[in-house]
Amino acid sequence: MKALQWQGVNKLAVGQVPDPELRNPGDIIVKVGRTVTCGSDLHLLGGYIPFMEKGDVLGHEFLGEVVEAGPDVRRHRVGDRVVVSSFISCGNCWYCDQKLFSLCDNGNTNPAITETLWGQAPSGCYGYSHAMGGNAGSHAEYIRVPFADVGAFTVPDAVSDERALFASDSASTGWMGADLGGVKPGDVVAVWGAGAVGQMAARAAVLLGADRVIVIDRFDNRLQQVERFVGAETLNYERTDVAGELRERSGGRGPDVCIEAVGMEAHSSGPQFGYDQIKQQLRLQTDRPTAVREAVHACRKGGSVFVLGVYAGFVDKFPLGALMNKGLTMRGAQMHGQRYIPMLLERMARGELTTEHLATHVMPLDQAPEGYRMFKEKEDDCVRAVFIP
Amino acid sequence: MSRTKIAFLIAVPLAAGAAVAARRRSRPGAPDNRRHVVTVFRPLAEVESTQLPGSLSEIAGDVRISLSAAPGGRGTEIAVRIPDGSAVTTGEVRRALRETRSLLEAGDVLLPSGPATTVPTLFNRPLQAATSNGREGGLL
């Protein structure tokens, strides 16, 4: 079958790979209908998460049709249209019982790497390096889905492929940031990053009753999407004093909840961007935490900061003093998709959550390397590139 | 310096370090006298009444296994100590504990994707060494 393969740092190619096989009795094979780029893929592409092998298949946000099912699969049959959570979870361990699905104890076949790096191993993810299990990704004609009764969800007839696709990761990740960040009615919420995840976090905050939701980015096309499709306010950090503006819009208190949806390759307009770039190049830090620093400083006393952006290792100049003295609660997580996808599909069916606008570029899988180039360079106002195998 | 070179400078030492560390931890070496413990989300009574499954049962005669209830309704703690003179390695114990937990909780042990889509290269070798026995390394 055809698949988009990582060939080295900043090198992608569509090649022929063997078709996936059922390996465990709870597996299904899905014929991929749509699969989409994610900002976190750029960390793999750029070599910032150095656990890729030449030939690895990328992609973790997808939907498709069940074409084969293992003997233990109960919830799905051949022909079902399913959207799949990007993290692989058993559904039976203590973490899954707590609905912390991306922390599943049994979903990562290579726990040694992340256990060594981080002290404990999270679960596995599709197409996201051998640290996350080395699972083949979704930028392919077919994909194996383990623990299918737990991680694959039948898409209601009322929800189109174009909309349901983003329940797989972006919408569920964004919703998690607002939910676990503790957004309540009346809150002021600030979201750093107007990509798909940031937009979905902002939409979740709106739907959870926040009084004001403010999204921060530097790309006007993304901020225009926020205003039109999310119903939130915007700030362009290249033209605005973000900290001052957030104070003003929150009555001098600072936002109650700050959600960071940027990740380890953050940009900023100030001198700290150059500082972080140099530190990263000199290997004195692995990640650039610009947006996290801003969120911690901006957040109101006793407020909450949730880190949705992907980080791999260590950062410098983390404002621990602000965190401690302001009494902040800080959390982060990879996405617990199984917790949110059924609810998100219902909201999508009711029209409360729309995602089609995120797919600014739709193209055949053959053009995926070009799609990633456009996505990385933000060319032609690319927000997300969707591939159809 | 190009972004590729920059990323390469960051990535290679991090990957090699983690891979070597993960690999080193799975090697047999000095006597390992500490207990290796996992918590299984199954009640103690249930675990006590069943034969321990998988590779833990295969090494049961060469290690000391103890069971106790985990606090807070978290299930059962399974602890393994390797006695002096045992031929069982730390890596084998880690693998056995992880597989046993998965069998007791999920009824199965997740296998890696297949068939492989990757090709071996010089730079892949440390990573492939670490992942070829991914359940034997780590901190457990």
Short mmCIF file of C-alpha atoms in Angstrom, two decimals:
data_model
loop_
_atom_site.label_atom_id
_atom_site.label_comp_id
_atom_site.label_asym_id
_atom_site.label_seq_id
_atom_site.Cartn_x
_atom_site.Cartn_y
_atom_site.Cartn_z
CA MET A 1 0.00 0.00 0.00
CA LYS A 2 0.96 3.66 -0.28
CA ALA A 3 2.12 5.52 2.83
CA LEU A 4 3.86 8.76 3.78
CA GLN A 5 7.20 7.83 5.33
CA TRP A 6 9.69 9.77 7.44
CA GLN A 7 13.01 9.46 5.59
CA GLY A 8 15.17 11.64 7.82
CA VAL A 9 15.16 15.13 9.33
CA ASN A 10 12.98 17.33 7.08
CA LYS A 11 12.66 14.52 4.52
CA LEU A 12 9.33 12.90 3.66
CA ALA A 13 8.32 10.64 0.78
CA VAL A 14 5.33 8.59 -0.30
CA GLY A 15 6.42 4.99 -0.74
CA GLN A 16 5.16 1.44 -0.85
CA VAL A 17 4.98 -0.46 2.46
CA PRO A 18 3.46 -3.81 3.44
CA ASP A 19 -0.25 -3.79 4.32
CA PRO A 20 -0.87 -3.84 8.11
CA GLU A 21 -1.92 -7.08 9.75
CA LEU A 22 -4.13 -7.97 12.69
CA ARG A 23 -1.66 -8.69 15.50
CA ASN A 24 -3.92 -8.96 18.55
CA PRO A 25 -7.48 -10.33 18.71
CA GLY A 26 -8.87 -6.91 19.66
CA ASP A 27 -7.44 -5.21 16.53
CA ILE A 28 -9.27 -3.85 13.53
CA ILE A 29 -7.87 -2.76 10.18
CA VAL A 30 -9.23 0.58 8.97
CA LYS A 31 -9.22 1.76 5.36
CA VAL A 32 -8.22 5.36 5.90
CA GLY A 33 -10.71 7.85 4.47
CA ARG A 34 -9.14 11.07 5.67
CA THR A 35 -5.96 11.78 7.62
CA VAL A 36 -4.61 15.14 8.63
CA THR A 37 -1.36 16.90 9.52
CA CYS A 38 -0.83 18.03 13.11
CA GLY A 39 1.51 20.69 14.43
CA SER A 40 3.10 18.10 16.68
CA ASP A 41 4.18 16.16 13.55
CA LEU A 42 6.50 19.05 12.76
CA HIS A 43 8.55 18.19 15.86
CA LEU A 44 9.10 14.72 14.39
CA LEU A 45 9.80 16.09 10.95
CA GLY A 46 12.33 18.57 12.32
CA GLY A 47 14.11 15.97 14.42
CA TYR A 48 13.13 17.48 17.76
CA ILE A 49 11.69 14.16 18.94
CA PRO A 50 14.59 11.93 18.00
CA PHE A 51 13.04 8.49 18.12
CA MET A 52 12.12 8.03 14.47
CA GLU A 53 13.48 5.43 12.10
CA LYS A 54 13.82 5.77 8.36
CA GLY A 55 10.62 4.43 6.86
CA ASP A 56 8.27 5.16 9.77
CA VAL A 57 4.73 6.02 8.66
CA LEU A 58 3.47 9.35 10.04
CA GLY A 59 -0.06 10.43 11.00
CA HIS A 60 -2.25 10.10 14.08
CA GLU A 61 -5.50 11.97 13.35
CA PHE A 62 -7.78 10.03 11.02
CA LEU A 63 -11.07 8.39 10.18
CA GLY A 64 -12.06 5.56 7.89
CA GLU A 65 -13.94 2.32 7.33
CA VAL A 66 -13.45 -0.98 9.15
CA VAL A 67 -12.33 -3.60 6.62
CA GLU A 68 -11.18 -6.37 8.99
CA ALA A 69 -11.84 -7.17 12.65
CA GLY A 70 -10.16 -9.52 15.11
CA PRO A 71 -12.15 -12.24 16.90
CA ASP A 72 -12.39 -10.31 20.20
CA VAL A 73 -13.83 -7.12 18.66
CA ARG A 74 -17.41 -6.59 19.86
CA ARG A 75 -18.33 -2.97 19.12
CA HIS A 76 -17.37 -2.80 15.45
CA ARG A 77 -18.10 -4.67 12.27
CA VAL A 78 -16.70 -4.55 8.78
CA GLY A 79 -18.18 -1.54 7.03
CA ASP A 80 -18.46 0.69 10.09
CA ARG A 81 -17.35 4.31 9.63
CA VAL A 82 -15.10 5.05 12.58
CA VAL A 83 -13.04 7.87 13.99
CA VAL A 84 -10.10 6.75 16.13
CA SER A 85 -8.47 8.33 19.16
CA SER A 86 -4.83 9.09 18.43
CA PHE A 87 -3.68 7.44 21.68
CA ILE A 88 -3.94 3.67 22.17
CA SER A 89 -5.50 2.55 25.44
CA CYS A 90 -6.54 -0.80 26.88
CA GLY A 91 -9.63 0.47 28.71
CA ASN A 92 -8.96 -1.77 31.72
CA CYS A 93 -6.00 -0.44 33.68
CA TRP A 94 -6.26 2.01 36.61
CA TYR A 95 -5.45 5.00 34.40
CA CYS A 96 -8.14 4.08 31.87
CA ASP A 97 -10.56 3.59 34.78
CA GLN A 98 -9.75 7.18 35.83
CA LYS A 99 -10.40 8.26 32.21
CA LEU A 100 -6.74 9.25 31.84
CA PHE A 101 -6.49 7.24 28.65
CA SER A 102 -3.21 8.61 27.31
CA LEU A 103 -1.56 7.32 30.50
CA CYS A 104 -2.68 3.73 29.88
CA ASP A 105 -0.27 1.16 31.31
CA ASN A 106 -0.73 -1.35 28.49
CA GLY A 107 -0.75 0.65 25.26
CA ASN A 108 2.97 1.28 24.66
CA THR A 109 5.17 -1.58 23.48
CA ASN A 110 8.35 0.44 24.16
CA PRO A 111 7.94 1.81 27.68
CA ALA A 112 11.69 1.79 28.36
CA ILE A 113 12.48 4.98 26.42
CA THR A 114 9.93 7.31 27.98
CA GLU A 115 10.28 5.70 31.39
CA THR A 116 13.99 6.49 31.25
CA LEU A 117 13.39 10.06 30.03
CA TRP A 118 10.39 11.01 32.14
CA GLY A 119 10.23 8.54 35.04
CA GLN A 120 7.00 6.92 33.84
CA ALA A 121 5.78 5.89 30.40
CA PRO A 122 2.62 7.30 28.78
CA SER A 123 0.64 5.17 26.38
CA GLY A 124 1.32 4.63 22.69
CA CYS A 125 0.25 6.85 19.81
CA TYR A 126 -0.12 6.25 16.08
CA GLY A 127 2.71 7.49 13.89
CA TYR A 128 4.48 9.27 16.69
CA SER A 129 7.94 7.75 17.05
CA HIS A 130 9.28 4.63 18.73
CA ALA A 131 9.14 6.36 22.11
CA MET A 132 5.37 6.22 21.72
CA GLY A 133 5.27 2.59 20.67
CA GLY A 134 6.48 2.72 17.08
CA ASN A 135 2.95 2.25 15.78
CA ALA A 136 2.49 2.76 12.06
CA GLY A 137 0.65 5.99 11.35
CA SER A 138 -2.48 6.93 9.45
CA HIS A 139 -0.98 8.66 6.41
CA ALA A 140 -1.49 5.42 4.53
CA GLU A 141 -4.21 3.49 2.75
CA TYR A 142 -4.75 1.19 5.75
CA ILE A 143 -3.93 1.23 9.45
CA ARG A 144 -4.06 -1.29 12.28
CA VAL A 145 -6.07 -0.11 15.31
CA PRO A 146 -5.38 -2.09 18.54
CA PHE A 147 -7.90 -2.20 21.41
CA ALA A 148 -10.50 -1.18 18.84
CA ASP A 149 -13.48 -1.52 21.18
CA VAL A 150 -11.90 1.19 23.35
CA GLY A 151 -10.34 3.58 20.83
CA ALA A 152 -12.53 3.48 17.70
CA PHE A 153 -15.93 5.21 17.62
CA THR A 154 -18.70 4.80 15.07
CA VAL A 155 -19.48 8.12 13.41
CA PRO A 156 -23.19 9.07 13.46
CA ASP A 157 -24.80 9.44 10.04
CA ALA A 158 -25.47 13.10 10.78
CA VAL A 159 -21.74 13.91 10.98
CA SER A 160 -19.72 14.21 7.78
CA ASP A 161 -16.23 12.79 7.33
CA GLU A 162 -14.92 16.32 7.00
CA ARG A 163 -16.22 17.26 10.44
CA ALA A 164 -15.73 13.99 12.33
CA LEU A 165 -12.07 13.74 11.30
CA PHE A 166 -11.06 16.34 13.88
CA ALA A 167 -12.69 14.46 16.77
CA SER A 168 -9.75 12.06 16.44
CA ASP A 169 -7.31 14.48 18.05
CA SER A 170 -7.66 18.26 17.62
CA ALA A 171 -11.14 18.61 19.09
CA SER A 172 -10.59 16.12 21.87
CA THR A 173 -7.23 17.63 22.79
CA GLY A 174 -8.68 21.12 22.83
CA TRP A 175 -11.70 20.05 24.86
CA MET A 176 -9.42 18.37 27.37
CA GLY A 177 -7.52 21.62 27.91
CA ALA A 178 -10.68 23.50 28.78
CA ASP A 179 -12.16 20.65 30.82
CA LEU A 180 -9.10 19.71 32.88
CA GLY A 181 -8.06 23.36 33.02
CA GLY A 182 -11.26 23.82 34.98
CA VAL A 183 -13.12 26.31 32.79
CA LYS A 184 -16.37 27.39 34.48
CA PRO A 185 -19.24 29.72 33.58
CA GLY A 186 -18.14 33.32 34.04
CA ASP A 187 -14.43 32.64 33.55
CA VAL A 188 -12.08 34.63 31.38
CA VAL A 189 -10.03 32.17 29.33
CA ALA A 190 -6.90 32.90 27.30
CA VAL A 191 -5.63 30.46 24.68
CA TRP A 192 -2.14 30.69 23.20
CA GLY A 193 -2.11 29.40 19.61
CA ALA A 194 -4.84 29.62 16.96
CA GLY A 195 -4.07 26.37 15.20
CA ALA A 196 -6.65 23.60 15.18
CA VAL A 197 -6.06 22.56 18.80
CA GLY A 198 -6.10 26.12 20.09
CA GLN A 199 -9.29 26.87 18.18
CA MET A 200 -10.95 23.76 19.57
CA ALA A 201 -9.83 24.62 23.11
CA ALA A 202 -11.34 28.07 22.68
CA ARG A 203 -14.59 26.64 21.31
CA ALA A 204 -14.75 24.25 24.26
CA ALA A 205 -14.33 27.16 26.66
CA VAL A 206 -17.16 29.03 24.90
CA LEU A 207 -19.44 25.97 25.12
CA LEU A 208 -18.54 25.43 28.78
CA GLY A 209 -19.86 28.90 29.56
CA ALA A 210 -16.77 31.10 29.78
CA ASP A 211 -17.63 34.79 29.82
CA ARG A 212 -14.74 35.86 27.61
CA VAL A 213 -12.41 33.71 25.53
CA ILE A 214 -9.34 35.35 23.99
CA VAL A 215 -7.07 33.60 21.48
CA ILE A 216 -3.49 34.77 20.84
CA ASP A 217 -1.50 34.18 17.65
CA ARG A 218 0.43 36.09 14.99
CA PHE A 219 -1.35 34.86 11.85
CA ASP A 220 -4.32 36.99 10.89
CA ASN A 221 -5.98 34.26 8.82
CA ARG A 222 -6.11 32.00 11.88
CA LEU A 223 -7.38 34.77 14.11
CA GLN A 224 -10.09 35.53 11.54
CA GLN A 225 -11.14 31.86 11.73
CA VAL A 226 -11.34 32.19 15.51
CA GLU A 227 -13.66 35.18 15.27
CA ARG A 228 -15.84 33.63 12.58
CA PHE A 229 -16.09 29.95 13.58
CA VAL A 230 -15.19 29.83 17.28
CA GLY A 231 -16.91 32.94 18.55
CA ALA A 232 -13.93 34.12 20.58
CA GLU A 233 -11.94 37.35 20.77
CA THR A 234 -8.43 37.59 19.35
CA LEU A 235 -5.04 39.19 19.96
CA ASN A 236 -2.19 39.40 17.44
CA TYR A 237 0.94 39.29 19.59
CA GLU A 238 3.03 41.02 16.93
CA ARG A 239 0.85 44.12 17.22
CA THR A 240 -0.28 44.02 20.85
CA ASP A 241 1.10 43.99 24.36
CA VAL A 242 -0.48 40.64 25.22
CA ALA A 243 0.01 40.80 28.99
CA GLY A 244 -1.39 44.33 29.24
CA GLU A 245 -4.31 43.56 26.96
CA LEU A 246 -5.22 40.42 28.91
CA ARG A 247 -5.13 42.36 32.19
CA GLU A 248 -7.38 45.02 30.70
CA ARG A 249 -9.88 42.51 29.29
CA SER A 250 -10.08 40.65 32.60
CA GLY A 251 -10.67 43.66 34.86
CA GLY A 252 -7.06 43.70 36.00
CA ARG A 253 -7.27 40.18 37.42
CA GLY A 254 -5.68 38.17 34.62
CA PRO A 255 -7.38 35.23 32.91
CA ASP A 256 -8.84 32.56 35.20
CA VAL A 257 -7.69 29.79 32.90
CA CYS A 258 -4.72 29.96 30.51
CA ILE A 259 -4.43 27.24 27.87
CA GLU A 260 -1.16 26.83 25.99
CA ALA A 261 -1.61 25.21 22.56
CA VAL A 262 1.72 26.04 20.96
CA GLY A 263 4.40 23.54 21.92
CA MET A 264 8.16 23.22 21.81
CA GLU A 265 8.80 25.31 18.67
CA ALA A 266 7.13 28.48 19.92
CA HIS A 267 7.78 31.85 18.31
CA SER A 268 7.56 35.29 19.84
CA SER A 269 8.28 38.84 18.79
CA GLY A 270 10.48 39.70 21.75
CA PRO A 271 14.18 39.08 22.51
CA GLN A 272 13.33 35.89 24.40
CA PHE A 273 12.70 34.17 21.06
CA GLY A 274 16.34 34.63 20.08
CA TYR A 275 17.43 33.59 23.55
CA ASP A 276 15.37 30.39 23.39
CA GLN A 277 16.56 29.63 19.85
CA ILE A 278 20.19 29.90 20.89
CA LYS A 279 19.68 27.80 24.01
CA GLN A 280 17.94 25.14 21.93
CA GLN A 281 20.68 25.15 19.29
CA LEU A 282 23.35 24.83 21.96
CA ARG A 283 21.44 21.90 23.47
CA LEU A 284 21.04 23.75 26.75
CA GLN A 285 17.30 23.15 26.47
CA THR A 286 15.33 20.85 24.20
CA ASP A 287 12.14 22.92 23.96
CA ARG A 288 11.20 26.61 23.58
CA PRO A 289 8.72 27.44 26.34
CA THR A 290 7.84 30.99 25.29
CA ALA A 291 4.07 30.59 25.41
CA VAL A 292 4.15 28.70 28.72
CA ARG A 293 6.13 31.52 30.34
CA GLU A 294 3.63 34.08 29.08
CA ALA A 295 0.69 32.01 30.31
CA VAL A 296 2.15 31.65 33.80
CA HIS A 297 2.84 35.38 34.04
CA ALA A 298 -0.56 36.39 32.66
CA CYS A 299 -2.69 34.03 34.72
CA ARG A 300 -4.65 35.48 37.64
CA LYS A 301 -3.67 34.60 41.22
CA GLY A 302 -4.95 31.15 42.06
CA GLY A 303 -5.73 30.47 38.42
CA SER A 304 -5.05 27.49 36.19
CA VAL A 305 -2.54 26.91 33.39
CA PHE A 306 -3.00 23.92 31.11
CA VAL A 307 -0.20 22.84 28.74
CA LEU A 308 -1.60 21.22 25.58
CA GLY A 309 1.41 21.89 23.35
CA VAL A 310 3.82 18.98 22.97
CA TYR A 311 7.13 19.17 24.84
CA ALA A 312 9.87 16.54 24.85
CA GLY A 313 12.48 17.34 27.45
CA PHE A 314 13.81 20.33 29.35
CA VAL A 315 13.25 24.07 29.27
CA ASP A 316 15.15 27.01 30.68
CA LYS A 317 13.91 30.06 32.60
CA PHE A 318 10.71 28.46 33.74
CA PRO A 319 8.93 30.99 36.04
CA LEU A 320 8.60 28.73 39.05
CA GLY A 321 8.51 31.76 41.35
CA ALA A 322 5.37 33.08 39.67
CA LEU A 323 3.78 29.64 39.77
CA MET A 324 4.42 29.23 43.48
CA ASN A 325 3.79 32.73 44.73
CA LYS A 326 0.61 33.24 42.69
CA GLY A 327 -0.76 29.90 43.85
CA LEU A 328 -1.30 28.60 40.32
CA THR A 329 -2.43 25.13 39.34
CA MET A 330 -0.51 23.81 36.36
CA ARG A 331 -1.44 20.70 34.45
CA GLY A 332 -0.65 19.10 31.13
CA ALA A 333 -1.47 15.94 29.25
CA GLN A 334 -1.42 14.10 26.02
CA MET A 335 -4.99 13.69 24.85
CA HIS A 336 -7.49 11.43 26.59
CA GLY A 337 -9.54 11.06 23.41
CA GLN A 338 -11.67 8.12 24.52
CA ARG A 339 -13.05 10.34 27.29
CA TYR A 340 -14.35 13.01 24.93
CA ILE A 341 -14.96 11.62 21.43
CA PRO A 342 -18.53 10.30 21.95
CA MET A 343 -19.62 13.65 23.43
CA LEU A 344 -17.83 15.57 20.69
CA LEU A 345 -19.55 13.55 17.96
CA GLU A 346 -22.92 14.39 19.54
CA ARG A 347 -22.04 18.08 19.62
CA MET A 348 -20.84 17.85 16.02
CA ALA A 349 -24.16 16.26 15.04
CA ARG A 350 -26.03 19.13 16.72
CA GLY A 351 -23.88 21.71 14.95
CA GLU A 352 -22.37 23.10 18.15
CA LEU A 353 -18.87 22.16 17.09
CA THR A 354 -17.80 22.71 13.48
CA THR A 355 -14.37 21.86 12.18
CA GLU A 356 -14.55 21.90 8.38
CA HIS A 357 -12.88 25.30 8.18
CA LEU A 358 -9.68 23.84 9.66
CA ALA A 359 -9.11 21.74 6.53
CA THR A 360 -7.82 24.61 4.42
CA HIS A 361 -6.02 22.25 2.04
CA VAL A 362 -7.32 18.86 0.92
CA MET A 363 -5.18 16.75 -1.39
CA PRO A 364 -4.37 13.16 -2.40
CA LEU A 365 -1.90 11.24 -0.22
CA ASP A 366 0.56 11.35 -3.12
CA GLN A 367 0.95 15.07 -2.46
CA ALA A 368 1.51 14.70 1.29
CA PRO A 369 5.16 15.87 1.29
CA GLU A 370 4.02 19.08 -0.41
CA GLY A 371 1.14 19.31 2.04
CA TYR A 372 3.53 19.15 4.98
CA ARG A 373 5.76 21.77 3.40
CA MET A 374 2.82 24.14 3.00
CA PHE A 375 1.64 23.35 6.54
CA LYS A 376 5.07 23.97 8.02
CA GLU A 377 5.63 27.21 6.15
CA LYS A 378 1.99 28.33 6.71
CA GLU A 379 1.96 28.88 2.95
CA ASP A 380 -1.30 29.95 1.33
CA ASP A 381 -2.78 30.40 4.82
CA CYS A 382 -2.57 26.65 5.45
CA VAL A 383 -4.10 25.73 8.81
CA ARG A 384 -4.31 21.98 8.27
CA ALA A 385 -3.60 19.79 5.22
CA VAL A 386 -5.94 16.80 4.88
CA PHE A 387 -4.86 13.81 2.82
CA ILE A 388 -7.17 11.38 1.04
CA PRO A 389 -5.38 8.07 0.41
CA MET B 1 23.56 26.65 10.44
CA SER B 2 20.56 25.03 8.76
CA ARG B 3 17.51 23.91 10.73
CA THR B 4 18.30 20.34 9.76
CA LYS B 5 21.77 20.54 11.28
CA ILE B 6 20.42 22.26 14.37
CA ALA B 7 17.80 19.61 14.88
CA PHE B 8 20.37 16.93 14.26
CA LEU B 9 22.65 18.35 16.94
CA ILE B 10 19.80 18.28 19.42
CA ALA B 11 18.27 15.02 18.40
CA VAL B 12 21.14 12.61 18.08
CA PRO B 13 22.64 13.00 21.57
CA LEU B 14 19.20 12.86 23.18
CA ALA B 15 18.22 9.76 21.23
CA ALA B 16 21.51 7.99 21.74
CA GLY B 17 21.56 8.81 25.44
CA ALA B 18 18.06 7.57 26.03
CA ALA B 19 18.59 4.48 23.93
CA VAL B 20 21.84 3.60 25.65
CA ALA B 21 20.32 4.24 29.07
CA ALA B 22 17.29 2.13 28.24
CA ARG B 23 19.51 -0.64 26.88
CA ARG B 24 21.96 -0.52 29.78
CA ARG B 25 19.20 -0.93 32.30
CA SER B 26 18.16 -4.18 30.69
CA ARG B 27 21.63 -5.76 30.77
CA PRO B 28 22.50 -8.42 33.28
CA GLY B 29 25.26 -7.09 35.49
CA ALA B 30 25.81 -6.65 39.20
CA PRO B 31 23.47 -8.53 41.55
CA ASP B 32 20.06 -6.86 41.66
CA ASN B 33 18.76 -7.03 45.20
CA ARG B 34 15.94 -4.54 45.04
CA ARG B 35 12.32 -5.47 44.51
CA HIS B 36 10.67 -4.79 41.16
CA VAL B 37 7.01 -3.93 41.65
CA VAL B 38 3.98 -3.29 39.46
CA THR B 39 0.45 -2.48 40.51
CA VAL B 40 -2.24 -4.43 38.70
CA PHE B 41 -5.76 -3.03 38.68
CA ARG B 42 -7.33 -6.29 39.86
CA PRO B 43 -8.38 -7.16 43.45
CA LEU B 44 -5.88 -9.05 45.58
CA ALA B 45 -8.34 -11.92 46.15
CA GLU B 46 -8.73 -12.39 42.42
CA VAL B 47 -5.00 -12.34 41.73
CA GLU B 48 -4.31 -14.75 44.62
CA SER B 49 -6.90 -17.19 43.36
CA THR B 50 -5.55 -17.37 39.81
CA GLN B 51 -2.34 -18.75 38.42
CA LEU B 52 -0.06 -15.84 37.53
CA PRO B 53 -0.12 -15.77 33.75
CA GLY B 54 2.50 -15.48 31.05
CA SER B 55 6.21 -15.11 31.49
CA LEU B 56 5.99 -14.42 35.24
CA SER B 57 4.80 -17.97 35.78
CA GLU B 58 7.77 -19.19 33.72
CA ILE B 59 10.32 -17.58 36.05
CA ALA B 60 8.33 -18.07 39.27
CA GLY B 61 10.63 -20.89 40.42
CA ASP B 62 13.75 -18.71 40.14
CA VAL B 63 12.53 -15.51 41.85
CA ARG B 64 10.63 -14.54 45.00
CA ILE B 65 7.15 -13.19 44.29
CA SER B 66 4.92 -11.50 46.84
CA LEU B 67 1.43 -10.08 46.51
CA SER B 68 -0.21 -7.35 48.55
CA ALA B 69 -3.25 -5.11 48.30
CA ALA B 70 -2.52 -1.67 46.83
CA PRO B 71 -3.92 1.29 48.77
CA GLY B 72 -6.87 3.32 47.59
CA GLY B 73 -8.52 0.58 45.60
CA ARG B 74 -5.71 0.55 43.09
CA GLY B 75 -5.60 -3.23 42.92
CA THR B 76 -2.72 -5.57 43.74
CA GLU B 77 1.01 -4.92 44.06
CA ILE B 78 3.09 -7.72 42.57
CA ALA B 79 6.69 -7.60 43.81
CA VAL B 80 9.58 -9.69 42.52
CA ARG B 81 13.03 -10.05 44.07
CA ILE B 82 15.83 -11.86 42.27
CA PRO B 83 17.67 -14.04 44.81
CA ASP B 84 21.45 -14.34 44.76
CA GLY B 85 22.54 -16.98 42.30
CA SER B 86 19.39 -16.83 40.19
CA ALA B 87 19.87 -16.91 36.44
CA VAL B 88 16.94 -14.56 35.89
CA THR B 89 17.89 -11.05 34.74
CA THR B 90 16.41 -7.71 35.69
CA GLY B 91 15.21 -7.28 32.12
CA GLU B 92 13.37 -10.59 32.21
CA VAL B 93 11.67 -9.55 35.43
CA ARG B 94 10.57 -6.23 33.99
CA ARG B 95 9.20 -7.90 30.90
CA ALA B 96 7.41 -10.53 32.96
CA LEU B 97 5.82 -7.97 35.27
CA ARG B 98 4.64 -5.78 32.39
CA GLU B 99 3.25 -8.71 30.44
CA THR B 100 1.53 -10.08 33.52
CA ARG B 101 -0.09 -6.74 34.26
CA SER B 102 -1.36 -6.50 30.71
CA LEU B 103 -2.69 -10.07 30.71
CA LEU B 104 -4.48 -9.59 34.03
CA GLU B 105 -5.93 -6.20 33.10
CA ALA B 106 -6.48 -6.31 29.35
CA GLY B 107 -6.44 -10.05 28.72
CA ASP B 108 -3.72 -9.66 26.12
CA VAL B 109 -0.24 -8.22 25.54
CA LEU B 110 -0.10 -5.58 22.82
CA LEU B 111 2.20 -6.53 19.96
CA PRO B 112 4.08 -3.94 17.88
CA SER B 113 2.79 -2.87 14.49
CA GLY B 114 3.66 -5.16 11.65
CA PRO B 115 5.01 -5.87 9.16
CA ALA B 116 7.81 -3.36 9.66
CA THR B 117 8.00 -0.38 7.33
CA THR B 118 11.45 0.82 8.41
CA VAL B 119 14.88 0.18 6.99
CA PRO B 120 18.04 -0.23 9.07
CA THR B 121 20.57 2.59 8.98
CA LEU B 122 23.67 3.46 10.94
CA PHE B 123 21.77 6.08 12.94
CA ASN B 124 18.88 3.70 13.67
CA ARG B 125 21.02 1.15 15.47
CA PRO B 126 20.94 2.51 19.04
CA LEU B 127 17.20 3.05 18.80
CA GLN B 128 16.59 -0.39 17.34
CA ALA B 129 18.71 -1.91 20.10
CA ALA B 130 16.58 -0.15 22.72
CA THR B 131 13.24 -1.04 21.15
CA SER B 132 14.05 -4.64 20.27
CA ASN B 133 13.44 -5.42 23.95
CA GLY B 134 11.35 -2.41 24.87
CA ARG B 135 9.59 -4.06 27.80
CA GLU B 136 12.88 -5.13 29.44
CA GLY B 137 14.34 -1.66 29.95
CA GLY B 138 13.27 1.41 31.84
CA LEU B 139 13.05 2.04 35.55
CA LEU B 140 10.56 -0.56 36.76
#
